[in-house]
mmCIF file of C-alpha atoms and ligand atoms in Angstrom:
data_model
loop_
_atom_site.group_PDB
_atom_site.id
_atom_site.type_symbol
_atom_site.label_atom_id
_atom_site.label_comp_id
_atom_site.label_asym_id
_atom_site.label_seq_id
_atom_site.Cartn_x
_atom_site.Cartn_y
_atom_site.Cartn_z
ATOM 1 C CA MET L 25 -20.853 16.636 2.565
ATOM 2 C CA THR L 26 -24.734 17.305 3.382
ATOM 3 C CA GLN L 27 -25.903 17.603 -1.189
ATOM 4 C CA GLU L 28 -26.509 21.539 0.198
ATOM 5 C CA GLU L 29 -22.846 22.063 0.456
ATOM 6 C CA GLU L 30 -22.736 19.963 -2.458
ATOM 7 C CA LYS L 31 -24.954 22.562 -4.218
ATOM 8 C CA VAL L 32 -23.009 25.346 -3.217
ATOM 9 C CA ARG L 33 -19.613 23.900 -3.296
ATOM 10 C CA ALA L 34 -20.768 23.487 -7.603
ATOM 11 C CA THR L 35 -21.414 26.336 -7.977
ATOM 12 C CA HIS L 36 -17.423 27.704 -6.750
ATOM 13 C CA ILE L 37 -16.251 25.378 -9.485
ATOM 14 C CA PRO L 38 -13.504 27.387 -10.653
ATOM 15 C CA PHE L 39 -12.807 26.657 -14.291
ATOM 16 C CA GLY L 40 -9.492 23.488 -15.319
ATOM 17 C CA ASP L 41 -11.383 21.220 -11.908
ATOM 18 C CA GLN L 42 -12.491 18.250 -12.213
ATOM 19 C CA ARG L 43 -15.200 18.261 -10.572
ATOM 20 C CA ASP L 44 -16.024 13.890 -10.389
ATOM 21 C CA ALA L 45 -13.406 13.852 -8.456
ATOM 22 C CA PRO L 46 -14.003 12.068 -5.435
ATOM 23 C CA PHE L 47 -12.455 14.146 -3.109
ATOM 24 C CA TYR L 48 -13.437 17.436 -4.787
ATOM 25 C CA GLY L 49 -14.025 20.482 -2.037
ATOM 26 C CA ARG L 50 -13.894 18.102 0.659
ATOM 27 C CA ASP L 51 -12.459 19.231 3.777
ATOM 28 C CA ILE L 52 -10.681 16.449 6.016
ATOM 29 C CA VAL L 53 -12.212 16.288 9.299
ATOM 30 C CA SER L 54 -11.624 13.635 11.644
ATOM 31 C CA VAL L 55 -10.331 9.735 9.858
ATOM 32 C CA ARG L 56 -13.480 8.454 10.262
ATOM 33 C CA GLN L 57 -14.434 10.295 7.439
ATOM 34 C CA PHE L 58 -12.171 7.687 5.316
ATOM 35 C CA THR L 59 -13.099 4.734 3.119
ATOM 36 C CA ASP L 60 -11.261 1.440 2.621
ATOM 37 C CA ASP L 61 -10.680 3.092 -1.051
ATOM 38 C CA ASP L 62 -10.905 6.328 -0.133
ATOM 39 C CA LEU L 63 -7.167 5.294 1.909
ATOM 40 C CA THR L 64 -6.302 3.274 -0.913
ATOM 41 C CA TYR L 65 -7.205 6.506 -3.479
ATOM 42 C CA ILE L 66 -5.007 8.673 -1.114
ATOM 43 C CA PHE L 67 -2.469 6.699 -0.312
ATOM 44 C CA ASP L 68 -1.424 5.824 -4.810
ATOM 45 C CA VAL L 69 -1.723 8.691 -5.450
ATOM 46 C CA ALA L 70 0.826 9.687 -2.364
ATOM 47 C CA HIS L 71 3.181 7.708 -3.822
ATOM 48 C CA GLU L 72 2.807 9.233 -7.120
ATOM 49 C CA MET L 73 3.979 11.955 -5.722
ATOM 50 C CA GLN L 74 6.841 11.322 -4.358
ATOM 51 C CA GLN L 75 7.437 9.303 -7.349
ATOM 52 C CA MET L 76 7.540 12.709 -9.190
ATOM 53 C CA VAL L 77 9.454 14.587 -6.448
ATOM 54 C CA ALA L 78 11.508 12.198 -6.742
ATOM 55 C CA ARG L 79 12.273 12.593 -10.956
ATOM 56 C CA ILE L 80 11.895 16.711 -11.086
ATOM 57 C CA GLY L 81 11.034 17.914 -7.305
ATOM 58 C CA ALA L 82 8.044 20.270 -8.800
ATOM 59 C CA PHE L 83 5.973 20.705 -11.128
ATOM 60 C CA ASP L 84 2.495 22.965 -11.982
ATOM 61 C CA LEU L 85 -0.280 20.879 -10.743
ATOM 62 C CA LEU L 86 -1.922 23.437 -8.495
ATOM 63 C CA LYS L 87 -0.036 25.774 -9.924
ATOM 64 C CA GLY L 88 -3.081 29.776 -9.726
ATOM 65 C CA LYS L 89 -4.032 27.851 -6.104
ATOM 66 C CA LEU L 90 -3.880 29.309 -3.021
ATOM 67 C CA LEU L 91 -3.347 27.620 0.461
ATOM 68 C CA ALA L 92 -4.392 30.095 3.455
ATOM 69 C CA ASN L 93 -2.100 28.310 6.969
ATOM 70 C CA LEU L 94 -4.273 29.276 9.772
ATOM 71 C CA PHE L 95 -1.882 28.291 12.770
ATOM 72 C CA TYR L 96 -3.850 28.921 16.477
ATOM 73 C CA GLU L 97 -0.868 26.193 18.339
ATOM 74 C CA PRO L 98 2.913 26.020 17.169
ATOM 75 C CA SER L 99 3.706 24.282 14.393
ATOM 76 C CA THR L 100 6.490 23.680 12.895
ATOM 77 C CA ARG L 101 6.340 19.803 10.696
ATOM 78 C CA THR L 102 2.030 20.080 9.627
ATOM 79 C CA SER L 103 2.109 24.301 8.664
ATOM 80 C CA SER L 104 6.383 23.299 6.899
ATOM 81 C CA SER L 105 4.640 19.769 5.029
ATOM 82 C CA PHE L 106 1.885 21.526 4.193
ATOM 83 C CA THR L 107 3.907 25.487 2.929
ATOM 84 C CA ALA L 108 6.585 21.997 0.982
ATOM 85 C CA ALA L 109 3.749 20.107 -0.649
ATOM 86 C CA MET L 110 1.253 22.730 -1.805
ATOM 87 C CA GLU L 111 4.750 25.454 -3.740
ATOM 88 C CA ARG L 112 6.052 21.462 -5.670
ATOM 89 C CA LEU L 113 2.737 22.045 -6.613
ATOM 90 C CA GLY L 114 3.167 25.104 -7.689
ATOM 91 C CA GLY L 115 0.523 26.537 -5.943
ATOM 92 C CA SER L 116 0.900 29.753 -3.715
ATOM 93 C CA VAL L 117 0.379 29.785 0.744
ATOM 94 C CA ILE L 118 -0.901 32.873 2.820
ATOM 95 C CA PRO L 119 0.676 31.483 5.631
ATOM 96 C CA ILE L 120 -0.588 32.543 8.922
ATOM 97 C CA ASN L 121 1.593 31.021 12.113
ATOM 98 C CA GLU L 122 1.311 33.522 14.345
ATOM 99 C CA VAL L 123 -2.470 34.446 15.211
ATOM 100 C CA THR L 124 -0.804 37.032 17.124
ATOM 101 C CA TYR L 125 -0.233 39.067 14.943
ATOM 102 C CA SER L 126 -3.423 38.602 12.175
ATOM 103 C CA SER L 127 -6.527 40.227 13.528
ATOM 104 C CA VAL L 128 -7.758 37.208 15.929
ATOM 105 C CA SER L 129 -5.100 39.187 18.612
ATOM 106 C CA LYS L 130 -8.255 42.344 18.460
ATOM 107 C CA GLY L 131 -11.259 39.895 18.980
ATOM 108 C CA GLU L 132 -11.652 38.230 15.854
ATOM 109 C CA SER L 133 -13.873 35.351 15.422
ATOM 110 C CA LEU L 134 -12.740 31.917 14.534
ATOM 111 C CA PRO L 135 -15.566 31.679 11.403
ATOM 112 C CA ASP L 136 -15.334 35.720 10.759
ATOM 113 C CA THR L 137 -11.589 34.699 10.186
ATOM 114 C CA VAL L 138 -11.863 30.834 8.109
ATOM 115 C CA ARG L 139 -14.247 32.971 6.580
ATOM 116 C CA SER L 140 -12.290 36.554 5.120
ATOM 117 C CA LEU L 141 -9.424 33.956 4.742
ATOM 118 C CA GLU L 142 -11.915 31.338 2.127
ATOM 119 C CA ALA L 143 -11.691 35.051 -0.308
ATOM 120 C CA TYR L 144 -8.928 35.008 -0.887
ATOM 121 C CA ALA L 145 -7.663 30.743 -0.376
ATOM 122 C CA ASP L 146 -9.014 28.275 -2.458
ATOM 123 C CA VAL L 147 -8.110 25.623 0.424
ATOM 124 C CA ILE L 148 -7.840 26.641 4.465
ATOM 125 C CA VAL L 149 -5.466 24.133 7.535
ATOM 126 C CA LEU L 150 -6.335 25.165 10.184
ATOM 127 C CA ARG L 151 -4.481 24.159 13.941
ATOM 128 C CA HIS L 152 -6.540 25.090 15.930
ATOM 129 C CA PRO L 153 -6.613 24.532 20.439
ATOM 130 C CA GLU L 154 -10.032 23.888 20.825
ATOM 131 C CA LYS L 155 -11.203 19.827 20.695
ATOM 132 C CA GLY L 156 -14.062 19.682 16.879
ATOM 133 C CA ALA L 157 -12.698 23.659 15.618
ATOM 134 C CA THR L 158 -12.134 22.325 12.239
ATOM 135 C CA ALA L 159 -15.528 20.691 12.184
ATOM 136 C CA LEU L 160 -16.743 24.013 13.194
ATOM 137 C CA ALA L 161 -14.965 26.347 10.833
ATOM 138 C CA ALA L 162 -16.002 24.156 8.436
ATOM 139 C CA GLN L 163 -19.978 25.097 8.296
ATOM 140 C CA TYR L 164 -18.546 28.752 8.040
ATOM 141 C CA THR L 165 -16.772 28.085 4.803
ATOM 142 C CA LYS L 166 -17.094 26.924 1.116
ATOM 143 C CA LYS L 167 -13.975 26.389 0.681
ATOM 144 C CA PRO L 168 -11.597 22.801 1.048
ATOM 145 C CA ILE L 169 -10.970 23.119 5.166
ATOM 146 C CA ILE L 170 -8.023 20.577 6.338
ATOM 147 C CA ASN L 171 -8.238 19.399 10.069
ATOM 148 C CA ALA L 172 -4.158 20.427 10.961
ATOM 149 C CA GLY L 173 -4.800 19.410 15.412
ATOM 150 C CA ASP L 174 -7.874 20.797 17.352
ATOM 151 C CA GLY L 175 -6.839 20.441 20.195
ATOM 152 C CA VAL L 176 -6.800 17.252 21.819
ATOM 153 C CA GLY L 177 -9.340 15.728 18.798
ATOM 154 C CA GLU L 178 -7.599 14.150 16.428
ATOM 155 C CA HIS L 179 -5.211 15.337 13.889
ATOM 156 C CA PRO L 180 -6.253 13.660 10.555
ATOM 157 C CA THR L 181 -3.422 13.678 8.485
ATOM 158 C CA GLN L 182 -1.251 12.975 10.175
ATOM 159 C CA ALA L 183 -2.978 9.370 11.155
ATOM 160 C CA LEU L 184 -2.275 9.486 7.461
ATOM 161 C CA LEU L 185 0.867 9.096 7.297
ATOM 162 C CA ASP L 186 2.587 7.505 9.818
ATOM 163 C CA LEU L 187 -0.113 4.835 9.141
ATOM 164 C CA PHE L 188 1.807 5.419 4.716
ATOM 165 C CA THR L 189 4.688 5.162 7.874
ATOM 166 C CA ILE L 190 4.273 1.747 8.392
ATOM 167 C CA LEU L 191 3.137 0.489 5.130
ATOM 168 C CA GLU L 192 6.022 1.854 3.148
ATOM 169 C CA GLU L 193 9.079 0.403 6.251
ATOM 170 C CA LEU L 194 6.866 -2.934 6.295
ATOM 171 C CA GLY L 195 5.143 -3.604 3.215
ATOM 172 C CA GLU L 196 1.604 -3.531 5.404
ATOM 173 C CA VAL L 197 -0.440 -3.329 8.465
ATOM 174 C CA ASP L 198 -2.988 -6.260 8.981
ATOM 175 C CA GLY L 199 -1.184 -8.716 11.034
ATOM 176 C CA LEU L 200 0.577 -6.138 13.084
ATOM 177 C CA THR L 201 1.447 -5.234 16.412
ATOM 178 C CA VAL L 202 1.755 -1.954 17.194
ATOM 179 C CA THR L 203 2.808 0.397 21.154
ATOM 180 C CA MET L 204 1.344 3.432 21.611
ATOM 181 C CA VAL L 205 3.986 4.500 24.444
ATOM 182 C CA GLY L 206 3.333 8.000 26.999
ATOM 183 C CA ASP L 207 0.773 11.146 26.507
ATOM 184 C CA LEU L 208 -2.122 8.592 24.816
ATOM 185 C CA LYS L 209 -4.165 11.272 26.361
ATOM 186 C CA TYR L 210 -3.779 14.406 25.062
ATOM 187 C CA GLY L 211 -1.849 13.032 21.786
ATOM 188 C CA ARG L 212 -4.134 13.828 19.002
ATOM 189 C CA THR L 213 -2.050 11.465 16.933
ATOM 190 C CA VAL L 214 -2.843 8.435 18.546
ATOM 191 C CA HIS L 215 -6.838 9.644 18.938
ATOM 192 C CA SER L 216 -6.614 9.462 14.874
ATOM 193 C CA LEU L 217 -4.067 6.542 14.361
ATOM 194 C CA ALA L 218 -5.414 4.525 17.033
ATOM 195 C CA ARG L 219 -9.469 5.185 15.064
ATOM 196 C CA LEU L 220 -7.430 4.304 12.072
ATOM 197 C CA LEU L 221 -6.012 1.128 12.667
ATOM 198 C CA SER L 222 -9.115 -0.137 14.609
ATOM 199 C CA ARG L 223 -9.879 -0.568 10.415
ATOM 200 C CA TYR L 224 -7.033 -3.534 9.690
ATOM 201 C CA ASP L 225 -6.404 -7.361 11.823
ATOM 202 C CA VAL L 226 -3.383 -5.272 14.306
ATOM 203 C CA THR L 227 -3.491 -5.829 17.693
ATOM 204 C CA LEU L 228 -3.179 -2.854 20.003
ATOM 205 C CA ASN L 229 -0.987 -2.120 23.125
ATOM 206 C CA TYR L 230 -0.945 1.673 25.302
ATOM 207 C CA VAL L 231 1.474 1.991 27.386
ATOM 208 C CA SER L 232 1.155 4.830 29.462
ATOM 209 C CA PRO L 233 1.108 5.888 33.312
ATOM 210 C CA ASP L 234 -2.240 5.125 34.529
ATOM 211 C CA ILE L 235 -2.883 9.924 34.362
ATOM 212 C CA LEU L 236 -2.257 9.747 31.066
ATOM 213 C CA ARG L 237 -4.287 6.348 29.442
ATOM 214 C CA MET L 238 -6.777 5.988 25.706
ATOM 215 C CA PRO L 239 -10.083 7.794 26.063
ATOM 216 C CA GLU L 240 -12.186 5.952 26.932
ATOM 217 C CA SER L 241 -14.630 7.056 25.014
ATOM 218 C CA ILE L 242 -12.054 6.559 22.079
ATOM 219 C CA VAL L 243 -11.659 2.467 23.640
ATOM 220 C CA ALA L 244 -15.140 2.396 23.618
ATOM 221 C CA GLU L 245 -15.111 2.624 20.067
ATOM 222 C CA ILE L 246 -11.802 1.403 18.293
ATOM 223 C CA GLU L 247 -13.311 -2.494 20.894
ATOM 224 C CA ASN L 248 -16.841 -1.861 19.339
ATOM 225 C CA GLY L 249 -15.343 -2.595 15.937
ATOM 226 C CA GLY L 250 -13.650 -6.334 18.129
ATOM 227 C CA THR L 251 -9.725 -5.059 17.316
ATOM 228 C CA PRO L 252 -7.708 -5.670 20.781
ATOM 229 C CA GLN L 253 -6.723 -3.350 22.816
ATOM 230 C CA ILE L 254 -4.384 -4.023 25.891
ATOM 231 C CA VAL L 255 -3.558 -0.879 28.076
ATOM 232 C CA HIS L 256 0.028 -1.490 29.750
ATOM 233 C CA THR L 257 2.681 0.888 32.208
ATOM 234 C CA ASN L 258 5.538 -1.172 31.865
ATOM 235 C CA LEU L 259 6.794 -0.786 28.073
ATOM 236 C CA ASP L 260 9.739 -3.879 28.532
ATOM 237 C CA ASP L 261 5.808 -5.858 29.397
ATOM 238 C CA VAL L 262 5.216 -6.104 25.689
ATOM 239 C CA ILE L 263 8.680 -4.405 23.740
ATOM 240 C CA ALA L 264 9.825 -7.096 22.227
ATOM 241 C CA ASP L 265 5.673 -8.674 20.972
ATOM 242 C CA SER L 266 5.688 -5.132 18.890
ATOM 243 C CA ASP L 267 6.143 -4.655 15.435
ATOM 244 C CA VAL L 268 5.335 -0.294 15.514
ATOM 245 C CA VAL L 269 6.270 1.510 18.055
ATOM 246 C CA TYR L 270 4.283 4.427 17.959
ATOM 247 C CA VAL L 271 6.653 7.321 21.382
ATOM 248 C CA THR L 272 4.715 10.005 21.655
ATOM 249 C CA ARG L 273 5.844 13.567 23.661
ATOM 250 C CA VAL L 274 4.351 14.625 26.488
ATOM 251 C CA GLN L 275 2.235 17.028 26.532
ATOM 252 C CA LYS L 276 3.262 19.241 28.686
ATOM 253 C CA GLU L 277 0.806 22.658 27.648
ATOM 254 C CA ARG L 278 -2.641 20.989 28.237
ATOM 255 C CA PHE L 279 -1.896 20.605 32.483
ATOM 256 C CA GLU L 280 -3.216 22.300 34.011
ATOM 257 C CA ASN L 281 -0.688 20.997 37.271
ATOM 258 C CA PRO L 282 2.635 20.995 36.537
ATOM 259 C CA ALA L 283 3.212 19.196 38.699
ATOM 260 C CA ASP L 284 0.982 15.967 37.534
ATOM 261 C CA TYR L 285 3.758 16.937 33.903
ATOM 262 C CA ASP L 286 6.520 16.553 36.224
ATOM 263 C CA ALA L 287 5.681 12.955 37.526
ATOM 264 C CA VAL L 288 5.188 11.226 34.546
ATOM 265 C CA SER L 289 7.383 13.508 32.397
ATOM 266 C CA GLY L 290 10.120 11.382 31.602
ATOM 267 C CA ALA L 291 8.190 8.325 32.541
ATOM 268 C CA TYR L 292 9.404 5.738 29.058
ATOM 269 C CA VAL L 293 12.600 7.007 27.358
ATOM 270 C CA ILE L 294 13.072 5.188 24.590
ATOM 271 C CA THR L 295 17.659 4.019 24.442
ATOM 272 C CA PRO L 296 19.822 1.888 23.073
ATOM 273 C CA GLU L 297 19.395 -0.008 25.461
ATOM 274 C CA THR L 298 15.642 -0.726 24.779
ATOM 275 C CA MET L 299 16.497 -1.037 21.268
ATOM 276 C CA LYS L 300 17.729 -4.530 21.801
ATOM 277 C CA VAL L 301 15.148 -6.314 23.611
ATOM 278 C CA ALA L 302 12.869 -4.894 20.135
ATOM 279 C CA LYS L 303 11.877 -7.136 16.384
ATOM 280 C CA ASP L 304 15.111 -7.594 13.992
ATOM 281 C CA ARG L 305 11.646 -5.858 11.694
ATOM 282 C CA MET L 306 10.293 -3.395 13.584
ATOM 283 C CA ALA L 307 9.576 0.364 12.799
ATOM 284 C CA LEU L 308 10.264 3.395 15.965
ATOM 285 C CA LEU L 309 7.756 5.496 14.766
ATOM 286 C CA HIS L 310 7.133 9.791 16.458
ATOM 287 C CA PRO L 311 4.987 12.094 15.236
ATOM 288 C CA LEU L 312 7.891 14.646 16.691
ATOM 289 C CA PRO L 313 8.428 17.386 18.006
ATOM 290 C CA ARG L 314 10.475 15.245 20.238
ATOM 291 C CA VAL L 315 11.814 15.931 24.031
ATOM 292 C CA ASN L 316 14.216 12.955 25.594
ATOM 293 C CA GLU L 317 11.270 10.104 24.736
ATOM 294 C CA ILE L 318 13.740 8.255 22.562
ATOM 295 C CA SER L 319 18.189 9.437 23.130
ATOM 296 C CA ILE L 320 20.126 10.707 19.929
ATOM 297 C CA ASP L 321 21.332 7.867 19.969
ATOM 298 C CA VAL L 322 18.758 6.006 18.552
ATOM 299 C CA ASP L 323 18.687 7.140 15.040
ATOM 300 C CA ASP L 324 21.124 5.934 13.778
ATOM 301 C CA ASP L 325 19.177 2.665 13.731
ATOM 302 C CA PRO L 326 18.061 1.438 11.556
ATOM 303 C CA ARG L 327 14.591 1.254 12.686
ATOM 304 C CA ALA L 328 13.771 4.304 13.386
ATOM 305 C CA ALA L 329 11.567 5.629 11.233
ATOM 306 C CA TYR L 330 11.090 9.254 12.415
ATOM 307 C CA PHE L 331 12.412 11.035 10.367
ATOM 308 C CA ARG L 332 11.377 9.502 7.002
ATOM 309 C CA GLN L 333 7.589 9.638 8.426
ATOM 310 C CA MET L 334 8.605 12.790 8.494
ATOM 311 C CA GLU L 335 9.352 13.392 4.437
ATOM 312 C CA TYR L 336 5.896 10.499 3.974
ATOM 313 C CA GLY L 337 4.268 13.192 5.183
ATOM 314 C CA MET L 338 4.700 15.616 2.404
ATOM 315 C CA TYR L 339 4.461 12.789 -0.219
ATOM 316 C CA VAL L 340 0.312 12.434 1.440
ATOM 317 C CA ARG L 341 -0.217 16.102 1.674
ATOM 318 C CA MET L 342 0.653 17.084 -1.315
ATOM 319 C CA ALA L 343 -2.058 13.293 -2.424
ATOM 320 C CA LEU L 344 -4.741 16.031 0.074
ATOM 321 C CA LEU L 345 -4.078 18.828 -1.032
ATOM 322 C CA ALA L 346 -4.409 18.276 -5.597
ATOM 323 C CA LEU L 347 -7.296 15.068 -4.282
ATOM 324 C CA VAL L 348 -9.601 18.502 -2.744
ATOM 325 C CA LEU L 349 -8.668 20.619 -5.280
ATOM 326 C CA GLY L 350 -10.080 17.998 -8.289
ATOM 327 C CA LYS L 351 -6.137 17.809 -9.595
ATOM 328 C CA ALA L 352 -5.934 14.744 -8.860
HETATM 329 N N1 CP J 200 3.411 15.684 13.928
HETATM 330 C C1 CP J 200 3.607 17.685 14.124
HETATM 331 O O1 CP J 200 1.577 18.249 14.170
HETATM 332 O O2 CP J 200 3.992 18.164 14.043
HETATM 333 P P1 CP J 200 4.486 20.054 14.846
HETATM 334 O O3 CP J 200 3.507 20.051 15.478
HETATM 335 O O4 CP J 200 5.250 20.972 14.631
HETATM 336 O O5 CP J 200 3.272 19.858 13.291
#
């Protein structure tokens, strides 16, 4: 936040909020904004949330607070886990999950929409089809805004929960080989996760069809930090050496030419046969939704962590809401 923004926000601190809390009033736009200490702090709070939910289910940390859930693109997990997170913390939600039924359908701009919502809500969660939309919206609201996916840009809260999942499932990140599979071009989750993992001592394998490779700009950014990145087209080349296999859906909605999608949509499918080759101790992740990239026959494999990954997401989002609202 700039000094000017901090000054503006400082005049809007409601009674009872902790203005010295490290995340108070901050926007969450990109994983690039986090320090190592931030990550440790977020995960510590997420663990506390996990324990509290296990012990008492819900509590009143955010009682009286309102979240505006503004989704211009479809969502099941991100939208409902932010709702669940807010409600388990005693707060309430304004759901705008289908902008067709909001004034967006009358031509209202994103800046006007977030300016309007800030009049009612204490925090805004935004999913939008355009890269950079959250950064733009953040310029027009004094309330904290959280990026829930901006087109092919980033999905920072997903990357945080993915990292939290790796820590929960495998106990460490340093020393791991993480293999990302599928649509690395349009998959915003892998864009954020690769950036986040590059802070650690990891090797990144990128397995995709040629037309869906990790964008060069992200590869170059990560290369500057010295993280090894190896490009493959064949999953068989790396599955046996991978500690984490992170599978993504080919994003049909981002293709201009349906024939291009048809040519690559079934390129990689994880089956029980695939898992026979994988390490005994590894984690198979997927941000979901899946289409056909992981066979349902794999779901009962203890290494298949994608449904646990969803649950971890709620604890991480509880932590983020509490932090940006100055209550953790
Ligand atoms: N992982 C994820 O972003 O899922 P949704 O599209 O269902 O929110």
